[in-house]
Coordinates of C-alpha atoms in Angstrom, one line a residue:
M1107 CA -266.4 74.2 -178.8
S1108 CA -264.2 73.4 -181.8
F1109 CA -263.4 75.2 -185.0
A1110 CA -262.9 73.6 -188.4
L1111 CA -260.0 75.0 -190.5
S1112 CA -261.1 76.4 -193.8
Q1113 CA -259.6 74.6 -196.8
T1114 CA -259.9 77.8 -198.8
P1115 CA -257.4 80.6 -198.0
K1116 CA -259.2 83.7 -196.6
Y1117 CA -256.9 86.0 -198.5
P1118 CA -255.3 85.8 -201.9
Q1119 CA -251.9 84.0 -202.0
L1120 CA -248.7 84.9 -203.8
P1121 CA -247.2 82.0 -205.7
S1122 CA -244.3 80.4 -203.8
E1123 CA -240.8 81.0 -205.1
T1124 CA -239.4 77.9 -203.5
P1125 CA -239.2 74.8 -205.8
A1126 CA -240.2 71.4 -204.5
T1127 CA -236.6 70.2 -205.0
V1128 CA -233.3 71.9 -205.8
N1129 CA -230.9 70.1 -208.2
I1130 CA -227.3 71.3 -208.5
P1131 CA -226.3 71.1 -212.2
V1132 CA -224.4 67.8 -212.6
D1133 CA -221.6 69.3 -214.7
L1134 CA -220.8 72.0 -212.2
A1135 CA -219.1 69.9 -209.6
D1136 CA -216.0 67.6 -210.0
Y1137 CA -217.7 64.8 -208.1
S1138 CA -221.0 63.1 -207.7
R1139 CA -222.7 62.4 -204.4
R1140 CA -225.0 59.5 -203.8
T1141 CA -227.0 58.6 -200.7
V1142 CA -228.0 55.0 -200.3
M1143 CA -229.4 52.7 -197.6
I1144 CA -227.3 49.6 -197.5
P1145 CA -229.1 46.5 -196.1
M1146 CA -227.3 44.5 -193.3
R1147 CA -227.8 40.8 -192.8
D1148 CA -230.5 41.4 -190.2
G1149 CA -232.5 43.7 -192.5
V1150 CA -231.4 47.0 -190.9
R1151 CA -230.4 49.6 -193.4
L1152 CA -227.4 51.9 -192.9
N1153 CA -227.3 55.4 -194.3
T1154 CA -224.2 55.6 -196.6
I1155 CA -222.9 58.5 -198.6
I1156 CA -220.8 57.8 -201.6
V1157 CA -218.7 60.6 -203.1
V1158 CA -217.2 59.7 -206.5
P1159 CA -214.7 61.9 -208.2
K1160 CA -215.4 62.4 -211.9
T1161 CA -212.0 60.9 -212.6
A1162 CA -213.4 57.6 -211.5
T1163 CA -215.6 55.9 -214.1
P1164 CA -216.7 52.3 -215.0
N1165 CA -213.8 52.3 -217.5
H1166 CA -211.3 54.0 -215.1
K1167 CA -212.0 52.5 -211.7
A1168 CA -210.8 53.7 -208.3
G1169 CA -210.3 52.4 -204.9
I1170 CA -212.7 53.1 -202.0
V1171 CA -211.8 54.8 -198.7
L1172 CA -214.4 53.9 -196.1
T1173 CA -215.2 55.4 -192.7
R1174 CA -218.0 54.2 -190.4
T1175 CA -219.0 56.9 -187.9
P1176 CA -221.5 57.9 -185.2
Y1177 CA -220.9 61.5 -186.1
S1178 CA -223.1 62.1 -189.1
A1179 CA -222.1 61.0 -192.6
E1180 CA -224.2 63.9 -193.9
A1181 CA -222.2 66.5 -192.0
L1182 CA -218.8 65.0 -193.0
T1183 CA -219.6 65.0 -196.7
T1184 CA -221.7 68.1 -197.2
N1185 CA -220.6 71.5 -198.2
A1186 CA -223.3 72.8 -200.4
Q1187 CA -221.2 75.9 -201.4
S1188 CA -218.4 73.8 -202.9
T1189 CA -218.2 72.3 -206.3
H1190 CA -214.9 70.7 -205.5
L1191 CA -214.5 67.3 -203.9
G1192 CA -211.7 68.5 -201.5
S1193 CA -213.8 71.3 -200.1
S1194 CA -216.9 69.2 -199.7
L1195 CA -215.2 66.9 -197.2
Y1196 CA -215.1 68.3 -193.7
G1197 CA -212.0 67.8 -191.5
Y1198 CA -212.9 65.1 -189.0
D1199 CA -211.7 61.7 -190.3
N1200 CA -211.1 63.2 -193.8
A1201 CA -207.4 63.1 -194.7
T1202 CA -208.7 65.3 -197.6
D1203 CA -205.5 66.0 -199.3
V1204 CA -204.6 62.3 -199.5
I1205 CA -208.1 61.3 -200.6
V1206 CA -208.3 63.9 -203.4
Q1207 CA -204.7 63.3 -204.6
G1208 CA -205.3 59.6 -204.7
G1209 CA -208.5 59.9 -206.7
Y1210 CA -210.4 57.6 -204.3
I1211 CA -214.1 57.1 -204.0
R1212 CA -215.0 58.4 -200.5
V1213 CA -217.6 56.5 -198.5
I1214 CA -218.9 57.5 -195.1
Q1215 CA -221.6 55.6 -193.3
D1216 CA -223.7 56.2 -190.2
I1217 CA -223.3 53.3 -187.9
R1218 CA -226.5 51.6 -186.8
G1219 CA -228.8 53.6 -184.6
K1220 CA -227.1 57.0 -185.4
Y1221 CA -228.3 59.8 -187.7
G1222 CA -229.7 58.4 -191.0
S1223 CA -229.2 54.7 -190.2
E1224 CA -231.8 52.3 -188.9
G1225 CA -231.5 50.0 -185.9
D1226 CA -230.6 50.5 -182.2
Y1227 CA -227.6 52.3 -181.0
V1228 CA -225.3 50.7 -178.4
M1229 CA -222.1 52.6 -177.4
N1230 CA -219.1 50.7 -178.8
R1231 CA -221.4 47.9 -179.7
P1232 CA -219.8 44.7 -178.3
F1233 CA -218.7 42.0 -180.7
L1234 CA -220.7 38.8 -181.0
G1235 CA -220.5 36.8 -177.8
P1236 CA -221.6 36.9 -174.2
L1237 CA -222.3 40.7 -174.3
N1238 CA -224.0 40.6 -177.7
P1239 CA -226.3 37.6 -178.5
T1240 CA -227.6 39.2 -181.7
P1241 CA -226.3 38.2 -185.2
V1242 CA -224.7 41.6 -185.9
D1243 CA -221.9 43.8 -184.7
H1244 CA -219.6 46.4 -186.2
A1245 CA -217.5 43.6 -187.8
T1246 CA -220.5 42.1 -189.6
D1247 CA -221.9 45.5 -190.6
T1248 CA -218.5 46.4 -192.1
Y1249 CA -218.4 43.1 -194.0
D1250 CA -221.9 43.6 -195.4
T1251 CA -221.2 47.2 -196.3
I1252 CA -218.0 46.3 -198.3
D1253 CA -219.8 43.5 -200.0
W1254 CA -222.5 45.8 -201.2
L1255 CA -220.1 48.5 -202.3
I1256 CA -218.0 46.3 -204.5
K1257 CA -221.1 45.0 -206.2
N1258 CA -223.0 48.2 -206.6
V1259 CA -220.5 51.0 -207.2
P1260 CA -219.5 50.5 -210.9
E1261 CA -216.6 52.9 -210.5
S1262 CA -215.0 50.7 -207.8
N1263 CA -211.9 48.6 -208.6
Q1264 CA -213.0 46.1 -205.9
K1265 CA -210.3 47.4 -203.5
V1266 CA -211.4 48.9 -200.2
G1267 CA -209.5 50.7 -197.5
I1268 CA -210.9 51.7 -194.1
I1269 CA -209.7 54.6 -192.0
G1270 CA -211.0 56.4 -188.9
I1271 CA -210.1 58.3 -185.8
S1272 CA -211.3 57.8 -182.2
Y1273 CA -214.7 56.1 -182.3
D1274 CA -214.2 55.7 -186.0
G1275 CA -210.9 54.2 -185.2
F1276 CA -212.7 51.6 -183.1
T1277 CA -215.0 50.8 -186.1
T1278 CA -211.9 50.6 -188.2
L1279 CA -210.4 48.0 -185.9
A1280 CA -213.8 46.2 -185.9
A1281 CA -213.4 45.7 -189.7
L1282 CA -210.3 43.5 -188.9
V1283 CA -212.4 40.9 -187.1
N1284 CA -213.2 38.3 -189.8
P1285 CA -212.6 40.9 -192.6
H1286 CA -214.1 40.9 -196.1
P1287 CA -211.7 39.7 -198.8
A1288 CA -212.0 43.1 -200.6
L1289 CA -210.6 44.9 -197.6
K1290 CA -207.0 45.6 -198.6
V1291 CA -205.7 48.1 -196.0
A1292 CA -206.7 49.6 -192.7
V1293 CA -205.6 52.7 -190.8
P1294 CA -206.9 52.9 -187.3
M1295 CA -206.0 56.3 -185.9
N1296 CA -206.2 57.1 -182.1
P1297 CA -208.8 54.3 -181.7
M1298 CA -211.0 53.6 -178.7
V1299 CA -209.8 50.1 -177.6
D1300 CA -210.2 49.6 -173.8
G1301 CA -212.5 52.0 -172.1
W1302 CA -211.3 51.0 -168.6
R1303 CA -207.6 50.7 -168.9
G1304 CA -206.8 54.0 -170.5
D1305 CA -209.1 55.3 -173.1
D1306 CA -212.4 57.3 -172.9
W1307 CA -214.2 56.1 -169.8
F1308 CA -211.6 55.3 -167.1
H1309 CA -207.8 55.4 -166.6
N1310 CA -206.6 52.6 -164.3
G1311 CA -209.9 52.8 -162.5
A1312 CA -210.3 56.5 -162.2
F1313 CA -213.4 57.7 -163.9
R1314 CA -213.1 60.4 -166.6
Q1315 CA -216.2 62.3 -165.6
Q1316 CA -215.8 65.1 -168.1
N1317 CA -217.1 62.6 -170.7
M1318 CA -220.5 62.5 -169.0
S1319 CA -221.7 65.2 -171.4
Y1320 CA -220.6 63.1 -174.3
I1321 CA -222.5 60.0 -173.0
Y1322 CA -225.6 62.2 -172.5
E1323 CA -225.6 63.5 -176.1
Q1324 CA -224.4 60.4 -177.8
D1325 CA -226.8 58.1 -176.1
G1326 CA -229.7 60.5 -175.9
S1327 CA -230.9 60.5 -179.4
R1328 CA -230.2 59.2 -182.9
A1329 CA -229.0 62.7 -184.1
N1330 CA -227.4 63.9 -180.8
G1331 CA -230.3 66.3 -180.5
Y1332 CA -230.4 66.4 -176.7
K1333 CA -227.6 68.6 -175.4
W1334 CA -226.0 68.4 -171.9
P1335 CA -227.7 70.9 -169.6
T1336 CA -225.0 73.5 -168.8
S1337 CA -225.0 75.6 -165.7
N1338 CA -221.3 76.7 -165.3
W1339 CA -218.7 78.1 -167.6
D1340 CA -216.2 76.4 -165.3
D1341 CA -216.6 72.6 -165.1
Y1342 CA -214.5 72.6 -161.9
A1343 CA -217.2 74.5 -160.1
M1344 CA -220.0 72.4 -161.6
F1345 CA -218.5 69.1 -160.5
M1346 CA -217.5 70.4 -157.1
R1347 CA -221.0 71.6 -156.4
A1348 CA -222.6 68.3 -157.4
G1349 CA -220.3 66.1 -155.3
S1350 CA -220.0 62.7 -156.8
A1351 CA -220.3 61.9 -160.5
E1352 CA -223.5 60.0 -159.9
A1353 CA -225.0 62.9 -158.0
L1354 CA -224.4 65.1 -161.0
A1355 CA -225.8 62.4 -163.3
K1356 CA -229.0 62.3 -161.4
E1357 CA -229.2 66.1 -161.3
R1358 CA -228.8 66.3 -165.1
G1359 CA -230.9 63.3 -166.2
L1360 CA -227.9 61.2 -167.3
D1361 CA -229.4 58.2 -165.5
Q1362 CA -231.9 58.0 -168.5
M1363 CA -229.1 56.9 -170.7
G1364 CA -228.4 53.1 -171.0
F1365 CA -224.6 53.4 -171.3
W1366 CA -224.4 55.5 -168.2
R1367 CA -226.2 52.8 -166.2
K1368 CA -223.6 50.3 -167.5
V1369 CA -220.7 52.5 -166.4
L1370 CA -222.3 52.9 -163.0
A1371 CA -222.7 49.1 -162.6
H1372 CA -219.1 48.3 -163.7
P1373 CA -216.6 50.6 -161.9
A1374 CA -213.9 47.8 -161.8
Y1375 CA -212.2 46.0 -164.6
D1376 CA -214.7 43.1 -164.7
E1377 CA -215.7 40.9 -167.6
F1378 CA -217.9 43.6 -169.0
W1379 CA -214.8 45.7 -169.8
Q1380 CA -212.4 42.8 -170.4
D1381 CA -214.6 41.1 -173.0
Q1382 CA -214.9 44.4 -175.0
A1383 CA -211.2 45.1 -175.1
V1384 CA -210.4 45.2 -178.8
D1385 CA -206.7 44.4 -178.3
K1386 CA -207.6 41.1 -176.6
I1387 CA -210.1 40.3 -179.3
L1388 CA -207.7 40.9 -182.1
A1389 CA -204.9 39.0 -180.3
A1390 CA -207.1 36.0 -180.0
Q1391 CA -208.0 36.1 -183.7
Y1392 CA -204.4 36.6 -184.9
A1393 CA -203.1 33.8 -182.6
K1394 CA -205.0 31.5 -185.0
Q1395 CA -204.5 33.4 -188.2
P1396 CA -201.9 36.2 -188.5
P1397 CA -202.9 39.4 -190.3
T1398 CA -203.2 38.9 -194.1
F1399 CA -203.4 42.5 -195.2
P1400 CA -201.6 45.7 -194.1
I1401 CA -202.6 47.6 -191.0
M1402 CA -201.1 50.9 -189.9
L1403 CA -201.8 51.9 -186.4
V1404 CA -201.5 55.7 -185.7
H1405 CA -200.7 57.0 -182.2
S1406 CA -200.6 60.6 -180.9
L1407 CA -198.1 61.3 -178.1
W1408 CA -200.4 64.0 -176.6
D1409 CA -203.8 62.4 -177.1
A1410 CA -206.2 63.7 -174.5
E1411 CA -208.8 61.0 -175.3
D1412 CA -207.5 57.7 -176.6
I1413 CA -203.8 57.6 -175.7
Y1414 CA -203.9 53.9 -174.7
G1415 CA -205.6 52.3 -177.7
A1416 CA -203.3 52.3 -180.7
M1417 CA -200.3 51.2 -178.6
A1418 CA -202.2 48.5 -176.8
V1419 CA -203.3 47.0 -180.1
Y1420 CA -199.8 47.2 -181.5
K1421 CA -198.3 45.5 -178.4
A1422 CA -201.0 42.8 -178.6
I1423 CA -200.8 41.9 -182.3
K1424 CA -197.3 42.8 -183.5
P1425 CA -195.8 39.6 -181.9
L1426 CA -198.3 37.6 -183.9
D1427 CA -197.6 39.4 -187.2
K1428 CA -195.9 36.6 -189.1
N1429 CA -196.3 38.3 -192.5
N1430 CA -195.0 41.8 -191.5
M1431 CA -198.4 43.4 -192.1
V1432 CA -198.6 45.6 -189.0
S1433 CA -196.9 49.0 -189.0
L1434 CA -197.0 51.9 -186.6
T1435 CA -196.9 55.7 -186.7
I1436 CA -196.1 57.7 -183.6
G1437 CA -196.7 61.4 -184.1
P1438 CA -196.4 64.7 -182.1
W1439 CA -200.1 65.3 -182.1
H1440 CA -203.2 65.8 -180.1
H1441 CA -206.2 63.5 -180.7
G1442 CA -206.7 63.4 -184.5
G1443 CA -203.8 65.7 -185.0
A1444 CA -202.4 63.7 -188.0
I1445 CA -205.1 65.3 -190.2
D1446 CA -204.9 68.7 -188.6
D1447 CA -202.4 71.5 -188.9
G1448 CA -199.2 70.2 -187.2
T1449 CA -197.1 73.3 -186.9
T1450 CA -198.1 73.8 -183.2
L1451 CA -199.0 71.7 -180.3
G1452 CA -200.6 74.2 -178.0
Q1453 CA -197.8 76.6 -177.2
L1454 CA -195.2 74.3 -178.5
K1455 CA -193.9 75.2 -182.0
L1456 CA -192.8 72.4 -184.3
P1457 CA -190.6 72.9 -187.4
A1458 CA -192.3 72.6 -190.7
D1459 CA -195.6 70.7 -190.4
P1460 CA -195.2 67.1 -189.1
S1461 CA -198.8 66.3 -190.0
Y1462 CA -198.5 67.3 -193.6
W1463 CA -195.2 65.5 -194.0
W1464 CA -196.7 62.3 -192.6
R1465 CA -199.8 62.5 -194.9
Q1466 CA -197.7 63.2 -198.0
T1467 CA -194.8 60.9 -197.3
V1468 CA -196.3 58.0 -195.4
L1469 CA -200.1 57.8 -195.5
G1470 CA -200.6 58.8 -199.2
P1471 CA -198.0 56.3 -200.6
Y1472 CA -199.2 53.7 -198.2
L1473 CA -202.9 53.8 -199.3
A1474 CA -201.8 54.1 -203.0
S1475 CA -199.8 50.9 -202.7
Y1476 CA -202.9 48.8 -201.9
L1477 CA -205.8 50.7 -203.3
Q1478 CA -204.7 51.9 -206.7
D1479 CA -204.5 49.5 -209.7
T1480 CA -201.4 51.3 -210.8
P1481 CA -199.5 52.3 -207.7
P1482 CA -196.7 54.9 -207.8
A1483 CA -193.6 53.7 -209.5
N1484 CA -190.6 53.0 -207.3
P1485 CA -192.4 53.8 -204.0
K1486 CA -190.2 54.5 -201.0
P1487 CA -190.7 51.6 -198.5
I1488 CA -192.7 52.5 -195.4
P1489 CA -190.6 51.6 -192.3
P1490 CA -192.1 49.2 -189.7
V1491 CA -192.3 52.2 -187.3
T1492 CA -192.5 55.9 -188.3
A1493 CA -191.9 57.9 -185.2
Y1494 CA -191.4 61.6 -184.4
Q1495 CA -188.8 62.3 -181.8
T1496 CA -189.8 65.4 -179.8
G1497 CA -187.0 67.4 -178.3
A1498 CA -184.9 66.6 -181.3
N1499 CA -188.0 67.4 -183.5
K1500 CA -187.4 65.0 -186.3
W1501 CA -189.1 62.1 -188.0
Q1502 CA -187.3 58.7 -188.0
G1503 CA -188.0 55.3 -189.5
V1504 CA -187.2 52.7 -186.9
P1505 CA -187.4 48.8 -187.0
Y1506 CA -189.5 48.1 -183.9
W1507 CA -191.2 49.6 -180.9
P1508 CA -190.4 50.1 -178.1
L1509 CA -187.1 51.2 -179.5
A1510 CA -185.3 51.4 -176.2
K1511 CA -183.7 48.2 -174.8
K1512 CA -182.2 49.8 -171.8
T1513 CA -183.9 50.9 -168.5
T1514 CA -182.6 53.9 -166.6
K1515 CA -184.0 54.6 -163.1
L1516 CA -184.8 58.1 -162.2
Y1517 CA -184.9 58.4 -158.4
L1518 CA -186.9 60.8 -156.2
H1519 CA -184.9 62.3 -153.4
A1520 CA -185.4 64.5 -150.3
D1521 CA -185.6 68.3 -150.7
G1522 CA -187.4 67.9 -154.1
L1523 CA -184.4 66.5 -155.9
L1524 CA -184.4 64.1 -158.8
S1525 CA -181.4 62.1 -160.1
L1526 CA -180.1 58.9 -161.6
N1527 CA -178.4 58.1 -158.3
E1528 CA -180.1 56.0 -155.6
P1529 CA -181.1 57.6 -152.3
T1530 CA -178.5 57.5 -149.5
A1531 CA -179.0 56.7 -145.8
A1532 CA -178.3 60.3 -144.9
E1533 CA -181.3 61.7 -146.7
V1534 CA -184.7 62.4 -145.2
P1535 CA -186.7 59.2 -146.2
S1536 CA -190.0 60.7 -147.3
T1537 CA -192.0 63.7 -148.6
A1538 CA -195.5 64.4 -147.5
Y1539 CA -198.4 66.6 -148.6
V1540 CA -202.1 66.9 -147.7
S1541 CA -204.6 66.0 -150.3
D1542 CA -208.0 67.7 -149.6
P1543 CA -211.0 66.6 -151.8
A1544 CA -212.5 70.0 -151.1
K1545 CA -209.6 71.6 -153.0
P1546 CA -208.6 69.1 -155.8
V1547 CA -205.7 69.9 -158.2
P1548 CA -207.0 71.2 -161.5
Y1549 CA -205.9 69.2 -164.5
R1550 CA -205.7 72.4 -166.5
P1551 CA -206.0 76.1 -165.8
R1552 CA -209.5 77.2 -164.8
P1553 CA -212.0 77.8 -166.1
S1554 CA -211.9 74.2 -167.5
R1555 CA -214.4 73.5 -170.1
T1556 CA -216.2 70.3 -171.1
A1557 CA -214.2 68.2 -173.4
G1558 CA -214.7 69.4 -177.0
Y1559 CA -213.2 71.1 -180.0
E1560 CA -214.7 74.6 -180.0
P1561 CA -212.1 77.2 -180.8
D1562 CA -211.9 78.7 -177.3
N1563 CA -212.1 75.3 -175.5
G1564 CA -208.5 74.4 -175.1
W1565 CA -209.3 70.7 -174.6
A1566 CA -207.4 69.3 -177.5
N1567 CA -204.0 70.5 -176.3
W1568 CA -204.3 70.4 -172.5
L1569 CA -201.8 67.6 -172.2
A1570 CA -199.2 70.0 -173.6
Q1571 CA -200.1 72.9 -171.3
S1572 CA -197.4 74.0 -168.9
Q1573 CA -197.5 72.4 -165.5
I1574 CA -195.9 75.4 -163.9
E1575 CA -199.0 76.4 -162.0
Q1576 CA -199.4 72.9 -160.4
S1577 CA -195.7 72.9 -159.4
G1578 CA -196.4 75.7 -157.0
R1579 CA -199.2 74.0 -155.1
T1580 CA -198.6 72.5 -151.6
D1581 CA -200.6 69.4 -152.5
V1582 CA -198.3 68.5 -155.4
A1583 CA -194.9 66.8 -154.6
V1584 CA -192.3 68.1 -157.0
F1585 CA -188.9 66.6 -157.7
T1586 CA -186.5 68.3 -160.2
S1587 CA -183.1 67.3 -161.6
D1588 CA -180.1 69.5 -162.1
V1589 CA -179.6 71.1 -165.5
L1590 CA -178.8 68.4 -167.9
T1591 CA -175.3 68.4 -169.5
A1592 CA -176.0 65.4 -171.7
P1593 CA -179.1 64.3 -173.6
I1594 CA -181.5 61.6 -172.2
A1595 CA -183.7 60.0 -174.8
V1596 CA -186.8 58.1 -173.9
A1597 CA -188.3 55.6 -176.3
G1598 CA -191.1 53.5 -174.8
E1599 CA -193.4 53.4 -171.8
P1600 CA -192.0 54.9 -168.6
I1601 CA -193.1 53.0 -165.5
A1602 CA -193.9 54.6 -162.2
N1603 CA -192.6 52.7 -159.2
L1604 CA -194.2 54.6 -156.4
I1605 CA -193.9 53.6 -152.7
A1606 CA -196.5 55.7 -150.8
A1607 CA -198.7 55.7 -147.8
T1608 CA -202.0 57.5 -147.1
S1609 CA -203.7 58.4 -143.8
G1610 CA -207.0 57.5 -145.6
T1611 CA -208.2 54.1 -146.8
D1612 CA -208.2 54.9 -150.5
S1613 CA -206.3 57.2 -152.8
D1614 CA -205.5 58.2 -156.3
W1615 CA -201.9 58.7 -157.5
V1616 CA -201.0 60.9 -160.5
V1617 CA -197.4 60.7 -161.7
K1618 CA -196.2 63.2 -164.4
L1619 CA -192.9 63.1 -166.2
I1620 CA -192.0 66.7 -167.3
D1621 CA -189.4 68.4 -169.5
V1622 CA -188.5 71.8 -167.8
Y1623 CA -187.3 74.4 -170.3
P1624 CA -184.6 76.9 -169.4
D1625 CA -185.7 80.0 -167.6
E1626 CA -185.4 82.0 -170.9
V1627 CA -185.6 80.6 -174.4
P1628 CA -184.1 82.9 -177.0
G1629 CA -186.4 83.6 -179.8
D1630 CA -189.4 82.0 -178.0
P1631 CA -189.9 83.9 -174.7
H1632 CA -193.2 82.2 -174.0
M1633 CA -191.4 78.9 -173.5
G1634 CA -189.2 80.3 -170.7
G1635 CA -189.5 77.9 -167.7
Y1636 CA -192.2 75.9 -169.5
Q1637 CA -193.0 72.6 -167.9
L1638 CA -194.1 70.2 -170.7
M1639 CA -195.6 66.9 -169.8
I1640 CA -194.0 64.1 -171.6
A1641 CA -195.9 61.2 -170.0
A1642 CA -198.5 61.3 -167.3
D1643 CA -201.3 59.1 -165.9
I1644 CA -203.5 58.3 -162.9
F1645 CA -203.9 55.1 -160.9
R1646 CA -206.7 54.5 -158.4
G1647 CA -205.2 52.9 -155.3
R1648 CA -208.0 50.5 -154.6
Y1649 CA -206.9 48.5 -157.6
R1650 CA -203.2 48.0 -156.6
E1651 CA -203.8 44.3 -155.9
S1652 CA -206.4 43.5 -158.5
L1653 CA -207.9 45.5 -161.3
S1654 CA -211.1 43.6 -161.0
T1655 CA -211.6 43.6 -157.3
P1656 CA -211.0 46.7 -155.2
H1657 CA -209.3 46.6 -151.8
A1658 CA -209.1 49.2 -149.1
I1659 CA -205.7 50.7 -148.5
P1660 CA -204.3 50.1 -144.9
A1661 CA -203.9 53.5 -143.4
N1662 CA -200.4 54.9 -142.9
T1663 CA -198.8 51.8 -144.4
P1664 CA -196.3 52.0 -147.3
E1665 CA -197.7 50.3 -150.4
T1666 CA -196.2 49.8 -153.8
Y1667 CA -198.0 51.2 -156.9
R1668 CA -196.4 50.2 -160.2
F1669 CA -198.1 51.4 -163.4
N1670 CA -197.2 52.3 -166.9
L1671 CA -197.2 55.8 -168.2
P1672 CA -198.1 56.5 -171.9
N1673 CA -195.5 56.0 -174.5
A1674 CA -192.9 58.7 -175.1
Y1675 CA -190.4 59.3 -177.8
H1676 CA -188.5 62.4 -176.5
V1677 CA -185.1 63.8 -175.9
F1678 CA -184.4 65.8 -172.8
I1679 CA -181.7 68.0 -174.2
P1680 CA -178.8 69.7 -172.4
G1681 CA -179.8 72.9 -170.7
H1682 CA -183.2 71.5 -169.8
R1683 CA -184.2 69.7 -166.5
I1684 CA -186.4 66.7 -165.8
M1685 CA -189.2 67.0 -163.3
V1686 CA -191.6 64.5 -161.7
Q1687 CA -194.8 65.7 -160.1
V1688 CA -196.9 63.4 -157.8
Q1689 CA -200.4 64.4 -156.7
S1690 CA -203.7 62.7 -155.7
S1691 CA -206.3 64.4 -157.8
W1692 CA -206.6 65.5 -161.5
F1693 CA -209.9 67.4 -161.4
P1694 CA -212.5 67.6 -162.9
L1695 CA -211.2 65.4 -165.7
Y1696 CA -211.3 62.5 -163.2
D1697 CA -213.8 62.1 -160.3
R1698 CA -212.5 62.8 -156.9
N1699 CA -211.4 59.9 -154.7
P1700 CA -213.1 60.4 -151.3
Q1701 CA -209.9 59.0 -149.7
T1702 CA -212.2 56.9 -147.6
F1703 CA -212.8 53.4 -149.0
V1704 CA -216.4 52.9 -150.1
P1705 CA -217.8 50.1 -152.3
S1706 CA -218.4 52.4 -155.3
I1707 CA -216.9 55.9 -155.6
F1708 CA -219.9 56.8 -157.8
L1709 CA -222.1 56.5 -154.7
A1710 CA -219.8 58.3 -152.3
Q1711 CA -221.6 60.6 -149.8
P1712 CA -220.4 64.1 -148.8
S1713 CA -219.2 62.7 -145.4
D1714 CA -216.9 60.2 -147.2
Y1715 CA -214.7 62.9 -148.7
R1716 CA -211.9 63.6 -146.2
P1717 CA -208.4 65.1 -146.3
A1718 CA -205.5 62.7 -146.2
T1719 CA -201.8 63.0 -145.6
Q1720 CA -200.0 61.4 -148.5
T1721 CA -196.4 60.3 -148.0
I1722 CA -194.0 59.5 -150.8
F1723 CA -191.0 57.4 -149.7
H1724 CA -187.5 57.8 -151.2
S1725 CA -185.2 55.9 -148.9
T1726 CA -182.5 53.3 -149.5
T1727 CA -185.0 50.5 -148.6
Q1728 CA -188.1 52.1 -150.0
P1729 CA -187.0 54.0 -153.1
T1730 CA -189.5 55.6 -155.5
F1731 CA -188.3 55.9 -159.0
I1732 CA -189.4 56.1 -162.7
E1733 CA -188.1 53.5 -165.0
L1734 CA -187.2 55.3 -168.2
P1735 CA -186.8 53.2 -171.4
T1736 CA -183.7 55.0 -172.7
L1737 CA -181.5 54.9 -175.8
T1738 CA -177.8 54.4 -175.5
N1739 CA -177.2 56.8 -178.4
P1740 CA -179.8 59.6 -178.4

């Protein structure tokens, strides 16, 4: 039986009070907002929002500041309650004060496959080549977008700058590959560059499993509509209960997502990852034709997400910069902190606001020099490197990076000592601890939440959290110097030279360089005894011989593990001490190493996870030390 719906209302209806459309009076706001679908060369149209300040007119043209994002152009440009341009732009990727003060046209575009844009989404879409046989990538999409903008925005002065953080930093770098002639300046901030070496997906082979929820939501739908199924307030408990990362993926349905299947198929640094590394791509391009327009790379010293990318690109392309187009900023920030409040870094207090100072003193004049028809008169030159020296807490303009030309070896000793002196024959030659996969070392105090920026999450600043809790664990080897009587200034990448053995056949090694504050800090009691990580990273032991081909570790045999820690620009001041911590898990940020060699740790079974005795050697013939790039005059 079926029933037909009556076309005539059964009861009398009141007239609707809701209009078909709502138009904000055009004279009320100090800007206009346009939404357009810009066609790409393959016919796909990309949703683009153009925000034009009323100071920009066809007779008084302005430069364009472009960002290409997977995070919703609509959300980043819409504040229906505001009639002011500055308040209409939300924080992420919007250096709002600089954009408003510069009078720029703000353009934010959804990348293909996300939110209002057409086309298929591919995570960090590879550039044209073996991994992408199509005619389009982020470089061509940026080129086509800029070409359309300069022809169709009458208020434009034909000068375009591109800026972006994180994923949007990756798309900013993509614009540098065969760039459009109207692109005059680029500011890639904390960009995703190499997902295996040290950005979002792996660090030196160890999988960053707390990004599984990001993959689920980013890959799951055009508008991130499918949310990661939660079951625990504490991620530590959730990952432990599931076992391996792949077991959790199957449990939560992550295996439906195409990018997860790629990650699962490529645990080593094979051609899949190597061919996508943006630093390698740009180095190959600039070896043929050096940069022809200015590029400012922005790096955050406590970046919990993309601490590798900006410095890797700088290292790759600066030697090819024949025209002095490439500059660098190194700031005391978390991921994206340059456009955030910079007065604190977690519990660490910083004088003034380093973020605001940088935006007003460096970023603003830098963009104005290349995007405004009449740049500021007598602008102060931007130094090749603008770097904030923590410890001394001051901005400095320096000529190059790394600044240090001297290497100082910091040796591990028996009885938990650390010094600039080599070990002696009289010392106990090694220190041992037991690493138990059933009780991995937390990377931050529990409960640890999924990576994100909710106010109560704590994710953004975890790299600056005190390591005092970890220093009391029996599965963390701790080495501490005497109280310093003279400053030691680090300016570059510390290098871990670890000689270690494991009773297992695989192992992870985490090395942390730490500034230990005095037991009491006058005027700031919460910093008493604080253990601030200055540089820290993880290395998966199976890749000690080859990053692309894993090898089992011979049990109970000393092996050398040499790997770079992230860049530091820091002064260990008198009255402080230096600490090095060594451990074999950093959970649940990184998946547990079963400590039994298996072809893929993603597929490790419960029986593969076994305790192992880890031995750190510090003898005259087998010294473990940290190479510190130090300044002669701190």
